[in-house]
Coordinates of C-alpha atoms in Angstrom, one line a residue:
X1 CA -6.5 5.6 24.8
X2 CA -6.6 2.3 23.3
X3 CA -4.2 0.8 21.3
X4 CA -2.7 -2.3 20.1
X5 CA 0.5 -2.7 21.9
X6 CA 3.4 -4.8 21.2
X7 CA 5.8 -5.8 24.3
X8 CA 7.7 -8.1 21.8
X9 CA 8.5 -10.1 18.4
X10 CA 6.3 -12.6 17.3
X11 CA 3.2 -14.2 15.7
X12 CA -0.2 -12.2 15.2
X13 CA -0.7 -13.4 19.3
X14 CA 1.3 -10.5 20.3
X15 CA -0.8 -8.0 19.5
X16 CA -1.9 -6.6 22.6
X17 CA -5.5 -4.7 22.9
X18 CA -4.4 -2.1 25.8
X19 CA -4.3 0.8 27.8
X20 CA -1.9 3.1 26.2
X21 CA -0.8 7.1 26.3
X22 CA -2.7 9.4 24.7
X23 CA 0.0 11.1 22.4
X24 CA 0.5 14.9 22.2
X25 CA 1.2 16.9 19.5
X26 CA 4.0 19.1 19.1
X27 CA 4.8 21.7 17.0
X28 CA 3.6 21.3 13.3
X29 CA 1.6 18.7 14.8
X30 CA -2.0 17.3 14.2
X31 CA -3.8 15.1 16.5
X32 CA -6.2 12.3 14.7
X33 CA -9.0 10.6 16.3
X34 CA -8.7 7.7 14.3
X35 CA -11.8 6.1 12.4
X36 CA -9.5 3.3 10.4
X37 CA -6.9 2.1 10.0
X38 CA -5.2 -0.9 7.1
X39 CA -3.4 -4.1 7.4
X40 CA -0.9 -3.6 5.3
X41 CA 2.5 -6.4 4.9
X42 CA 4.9 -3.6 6.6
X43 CA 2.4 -4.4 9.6
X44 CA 2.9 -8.1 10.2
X45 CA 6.8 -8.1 9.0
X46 CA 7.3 -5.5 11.3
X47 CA 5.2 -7.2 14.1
X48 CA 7.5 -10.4 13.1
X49 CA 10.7 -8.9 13.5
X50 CA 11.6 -8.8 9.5
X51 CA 12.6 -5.3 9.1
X52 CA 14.0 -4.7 12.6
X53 CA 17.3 -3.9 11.1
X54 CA 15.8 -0.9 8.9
X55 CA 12.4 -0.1 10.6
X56 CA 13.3 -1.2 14.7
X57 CA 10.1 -1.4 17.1
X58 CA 10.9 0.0 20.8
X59 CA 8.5 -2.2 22.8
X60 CA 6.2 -1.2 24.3
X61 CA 5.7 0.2 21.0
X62 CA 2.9 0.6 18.3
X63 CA 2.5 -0.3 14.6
X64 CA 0.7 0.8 11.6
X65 CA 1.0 3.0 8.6
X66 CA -2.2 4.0 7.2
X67 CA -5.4 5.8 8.7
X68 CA -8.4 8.2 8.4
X69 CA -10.1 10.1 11.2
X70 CA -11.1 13.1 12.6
X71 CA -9.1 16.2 13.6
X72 CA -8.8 17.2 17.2
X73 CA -6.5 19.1 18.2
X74 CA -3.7 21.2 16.1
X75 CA -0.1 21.9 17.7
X76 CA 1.3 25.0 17.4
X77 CA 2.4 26.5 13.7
X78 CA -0.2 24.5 11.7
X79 CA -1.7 26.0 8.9
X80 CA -4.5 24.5 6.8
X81 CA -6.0 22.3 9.3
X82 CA -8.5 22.8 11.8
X83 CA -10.8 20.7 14.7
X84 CA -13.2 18.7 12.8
X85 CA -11.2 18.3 9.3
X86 CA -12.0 14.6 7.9
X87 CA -8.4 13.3 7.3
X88 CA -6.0 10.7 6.2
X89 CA -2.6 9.3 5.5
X90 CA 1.0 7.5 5.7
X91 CA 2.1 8.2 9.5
X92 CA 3.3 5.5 12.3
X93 CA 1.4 4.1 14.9
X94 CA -2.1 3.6 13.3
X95 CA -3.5 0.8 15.3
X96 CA -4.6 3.1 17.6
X97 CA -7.8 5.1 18.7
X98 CA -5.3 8.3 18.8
X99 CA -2.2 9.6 16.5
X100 CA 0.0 12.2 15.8
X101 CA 0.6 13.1 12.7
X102 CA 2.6 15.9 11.2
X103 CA 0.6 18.3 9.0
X104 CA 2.8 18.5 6.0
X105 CA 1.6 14.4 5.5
X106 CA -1.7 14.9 6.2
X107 CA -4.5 15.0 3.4
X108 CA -8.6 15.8 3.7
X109 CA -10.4 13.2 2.4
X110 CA -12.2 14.4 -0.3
X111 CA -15.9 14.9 0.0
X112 CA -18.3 12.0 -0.7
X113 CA -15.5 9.2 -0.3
X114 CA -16.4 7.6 3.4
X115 CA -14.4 8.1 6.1
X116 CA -13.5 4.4 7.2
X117 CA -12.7 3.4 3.0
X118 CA -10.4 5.7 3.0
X119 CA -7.8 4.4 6.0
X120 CA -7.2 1.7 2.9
X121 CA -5.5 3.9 0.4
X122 CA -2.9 5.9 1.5
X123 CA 0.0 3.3 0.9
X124 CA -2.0 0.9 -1.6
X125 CA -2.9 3.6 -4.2
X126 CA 0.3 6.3 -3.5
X127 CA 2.6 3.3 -4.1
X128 CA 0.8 2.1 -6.8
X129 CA 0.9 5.4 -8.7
X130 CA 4.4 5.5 -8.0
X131 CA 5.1 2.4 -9.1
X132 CA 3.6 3.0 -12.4
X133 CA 5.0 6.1 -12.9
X134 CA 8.8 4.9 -12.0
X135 CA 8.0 3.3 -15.1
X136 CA 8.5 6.1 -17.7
X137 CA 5.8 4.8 -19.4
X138 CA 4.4 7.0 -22.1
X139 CA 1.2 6.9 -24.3
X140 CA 1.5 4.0 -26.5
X141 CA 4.2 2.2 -24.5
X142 CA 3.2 -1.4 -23.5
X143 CA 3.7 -1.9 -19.5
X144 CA 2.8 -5.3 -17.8
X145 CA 2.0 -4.9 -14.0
X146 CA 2.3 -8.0 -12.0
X147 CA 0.1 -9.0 -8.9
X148 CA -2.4 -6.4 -10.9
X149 CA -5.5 -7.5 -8.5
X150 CA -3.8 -6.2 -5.5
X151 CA -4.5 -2.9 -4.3
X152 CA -0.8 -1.8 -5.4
X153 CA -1.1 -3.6 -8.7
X154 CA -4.5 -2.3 -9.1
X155 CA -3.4 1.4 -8.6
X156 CA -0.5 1.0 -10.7
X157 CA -3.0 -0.3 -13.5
X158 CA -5.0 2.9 -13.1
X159 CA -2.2 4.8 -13.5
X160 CA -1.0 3.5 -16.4
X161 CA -4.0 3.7 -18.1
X162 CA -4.0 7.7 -16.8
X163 CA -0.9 8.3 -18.9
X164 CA -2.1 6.9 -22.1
X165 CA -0.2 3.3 -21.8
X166 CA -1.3 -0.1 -23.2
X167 CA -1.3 -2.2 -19.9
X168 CA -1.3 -6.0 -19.2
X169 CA -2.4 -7.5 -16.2
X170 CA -0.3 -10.0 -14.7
X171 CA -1.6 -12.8 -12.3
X172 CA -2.4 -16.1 -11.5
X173 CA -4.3 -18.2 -13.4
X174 CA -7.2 -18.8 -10.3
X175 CA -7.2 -15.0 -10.5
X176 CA -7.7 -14.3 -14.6
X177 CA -11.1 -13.4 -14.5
X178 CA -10.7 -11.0 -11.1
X179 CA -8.5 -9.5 -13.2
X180 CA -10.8 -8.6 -16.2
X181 CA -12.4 -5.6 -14.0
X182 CA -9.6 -4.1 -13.2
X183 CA -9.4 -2.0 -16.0
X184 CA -6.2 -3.5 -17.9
X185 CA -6.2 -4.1 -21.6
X186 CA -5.1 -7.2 -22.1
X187 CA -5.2 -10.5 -18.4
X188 CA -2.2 -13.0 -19.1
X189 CA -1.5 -15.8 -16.0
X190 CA 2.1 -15.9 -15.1
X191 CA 2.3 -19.4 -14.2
X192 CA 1.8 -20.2 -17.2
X193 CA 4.9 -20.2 -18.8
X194 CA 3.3 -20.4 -22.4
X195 CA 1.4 -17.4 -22.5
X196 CA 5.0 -15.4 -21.0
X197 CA 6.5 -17.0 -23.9
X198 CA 3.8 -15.3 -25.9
X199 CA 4.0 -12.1 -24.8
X200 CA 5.3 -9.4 -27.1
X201 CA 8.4 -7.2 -26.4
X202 CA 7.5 -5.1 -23.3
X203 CA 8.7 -1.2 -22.6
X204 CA 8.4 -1.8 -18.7
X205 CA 7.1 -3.8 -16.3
X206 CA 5.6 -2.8 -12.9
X207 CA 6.2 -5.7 -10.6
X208 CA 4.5 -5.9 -7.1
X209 CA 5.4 -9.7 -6.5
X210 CA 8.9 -10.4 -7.3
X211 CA 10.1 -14.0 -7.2
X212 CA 10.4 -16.6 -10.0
X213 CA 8.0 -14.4 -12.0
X214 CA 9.9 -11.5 -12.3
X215 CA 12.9 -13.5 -13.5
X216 CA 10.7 -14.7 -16.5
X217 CA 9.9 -11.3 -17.3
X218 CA 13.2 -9.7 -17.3
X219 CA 13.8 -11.6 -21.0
X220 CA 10.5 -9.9 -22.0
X221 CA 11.5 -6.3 -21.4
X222 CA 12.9 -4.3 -24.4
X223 CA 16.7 -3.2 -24.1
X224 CA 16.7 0.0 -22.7
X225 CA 13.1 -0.5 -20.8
X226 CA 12.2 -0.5 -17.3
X227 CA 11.8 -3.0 -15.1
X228 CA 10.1 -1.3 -11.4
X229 CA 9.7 -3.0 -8.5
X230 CA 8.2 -2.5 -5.2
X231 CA 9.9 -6.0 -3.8
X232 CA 13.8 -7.1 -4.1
X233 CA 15.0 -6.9 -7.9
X234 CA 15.2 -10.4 -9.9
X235 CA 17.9 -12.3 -8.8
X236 CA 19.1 -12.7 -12.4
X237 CA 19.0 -9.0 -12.9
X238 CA 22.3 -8.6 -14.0
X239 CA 22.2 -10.9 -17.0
X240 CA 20.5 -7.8 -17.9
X241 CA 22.0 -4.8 -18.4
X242 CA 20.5 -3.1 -20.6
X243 CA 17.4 -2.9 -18.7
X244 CA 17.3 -0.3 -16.2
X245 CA 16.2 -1.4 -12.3
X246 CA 14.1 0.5 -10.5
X247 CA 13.4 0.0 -6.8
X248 CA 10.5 1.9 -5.6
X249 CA 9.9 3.1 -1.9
X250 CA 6.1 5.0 -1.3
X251 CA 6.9 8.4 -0.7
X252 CA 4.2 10.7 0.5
X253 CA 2.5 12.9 -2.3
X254 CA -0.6 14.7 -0.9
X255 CA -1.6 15.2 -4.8
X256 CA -1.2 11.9 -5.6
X257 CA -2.9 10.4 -2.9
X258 CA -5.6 13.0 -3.8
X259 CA -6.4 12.4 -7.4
X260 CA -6.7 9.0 -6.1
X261 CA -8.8 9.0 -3.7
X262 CA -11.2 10.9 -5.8
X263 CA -10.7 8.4 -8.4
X264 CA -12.0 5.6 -5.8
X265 CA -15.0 8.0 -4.8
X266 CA -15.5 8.5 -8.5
X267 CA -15.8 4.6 -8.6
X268 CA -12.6 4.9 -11.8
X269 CA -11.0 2.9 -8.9
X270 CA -11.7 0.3 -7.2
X271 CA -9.9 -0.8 -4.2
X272 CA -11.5 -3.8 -2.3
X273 CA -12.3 -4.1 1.4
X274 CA -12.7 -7.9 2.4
X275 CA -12.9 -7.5 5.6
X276 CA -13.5 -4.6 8.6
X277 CA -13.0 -5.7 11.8
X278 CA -12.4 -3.9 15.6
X279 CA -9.4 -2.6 16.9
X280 CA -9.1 -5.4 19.7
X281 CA -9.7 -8.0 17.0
X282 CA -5.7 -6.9 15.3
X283 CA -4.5 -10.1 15.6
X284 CA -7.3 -12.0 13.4
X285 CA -7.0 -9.1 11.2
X286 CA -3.5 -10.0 10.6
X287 CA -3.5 -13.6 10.7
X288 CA -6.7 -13.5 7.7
X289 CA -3.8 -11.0 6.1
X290 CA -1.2 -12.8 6.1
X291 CA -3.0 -16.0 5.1
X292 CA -3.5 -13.6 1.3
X293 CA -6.5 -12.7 -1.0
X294 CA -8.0 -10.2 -2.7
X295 CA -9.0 -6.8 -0.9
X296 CA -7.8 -4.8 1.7
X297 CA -8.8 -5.7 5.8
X298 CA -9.3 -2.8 7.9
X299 CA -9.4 -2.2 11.9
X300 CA -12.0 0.5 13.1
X301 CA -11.2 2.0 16.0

């Protein structure tokens, strides 16, 4: 097969369009012709080296987290899945026109969504739910989720509205009117440091950005809220302790990343694609990634 191949560390230029083994699957096992696949920020911190110490490439090795194909061929004991089942979800080595994936990850995409749309949500919209729901929001509660026009943020909005919750979209000013369709009841920009000043007491906050803006937000969290994030906790956390941190890490959920993904087919969700682009062309993808914006970019194999 092909596959983009990484012999070593570095910039987006070391992203290697190559020959590559065509993996086998083992027991409990699925084997995924893949369709598409997302860029996602695990990919190019990986690619960089960043999370060597927790999530180590073996070069020549492959990357990727996220993908929807086309069963072909089912390893012994699998139940539930046969040749020819439209799949997707979380599994390594994505950027790829072949994968293994164990079955108990796997998901069908639901009917009507299309196949390539739906390599961009298993992370972005399971994360986001999770997010949101690491909250303990409840109907009424007042949640603000920050970086609300990414995917994550925008999933984590959805969710929140879901359970009832009064939710606030956080972002940048350049992005306030992005953020009006995104299904939030109330846009405030958090660099501007007036309208955080005027924001009322908050039962949680959802944060997918982290930074100097989460350390403004801590003051606005009730005592006894919840303050969930998907990036490293405010460094001034500890001034607050009655606030209750949260660190949240995607865990697969096949029910989650179900009732999502009918959610985006049902158009209650909408996840952006910006860009699609061919396997080969990996390293642009991830360069245009890495540069930021709005939607997801996706490979097609």
């Amino acid at each position: 097969m092909k596959a983009i191949v990484l012999h070593q560390y570095g910039g987006p230029e070391v992203l290697k369009f190559e020959d590559y083994p065509d993996p086998v699957p083992g027991s409990g096992e699925v084997l995924v012709r893949v369709a598409g696949a997302s860029v996602n920020p695990i990919d190019y911190k990986r690619r960089a080296g960043l999370t060597k110490d927790f999530y180590p490439m073996h070069f020549p090795g492959l990357i990727g987290v996220d993908m929807a194909g086309t069963v072909v061929k089912i390893g012994p004991q699998v139940e539930g899945f046969s040749a020819g089942d439209q799949v997707f979800a979380m599994v390594d080595n994505t950027y790829a026109e072949l994968c293994v994936a164990k079955a108990t990850v796997l998901a069908k995409v639901p009917k009507g969504l299309d196949l390539i749309r739906a390599a961009a949500l298993p992370l972005a919209t399971v994360t986001g739910s999770q997010l949101s729901s690491a909250t303990r929001i409840k109907a009424g509660q007042t949640v603000m989720v920050v970086g609300a026009i990414g995917s994550v943020g925008r999933s984590a909005v959805f969710t929140a509205k879901v359970s009832g919750a009064v939710v606030i979209a956080g972002v940048l000013k350049r992005q306030v009117d992005e953020a009006k369709t995104v299904g939030a009841d109330q846009v405030v920009a958090t660099d501007d440091d007036s309208a955080i000043a005027s924001l009322p007491t908050l039962d949680a906050v959802a944060d997918t950005v982290g930074g100097r803006t989460a350390e403004k937000l801590m003051d606005k969290v009730k005592p006894g809220g919840v303050f969930a994030s998907v990036v490293a906790p405010p460094q001034n956390a500890a001034k607050y302790p009655s606030v209750k941190m949260v660190h949240v890490f995607s865990k697969f959920d096949r029910k989650t990343l179900e009732f999502m993904a009918e959610a985006v087919r049902d158009g209650k969700l909408v996840i952006p694609i910006s860009r699609t682009l061919p396997l080969s062309e990996a390293a642009e993808a991830q360069a245009l990634a890495e540069k930021g914006g709005i939607g997801k970019i996706l490979l097609v194999a």
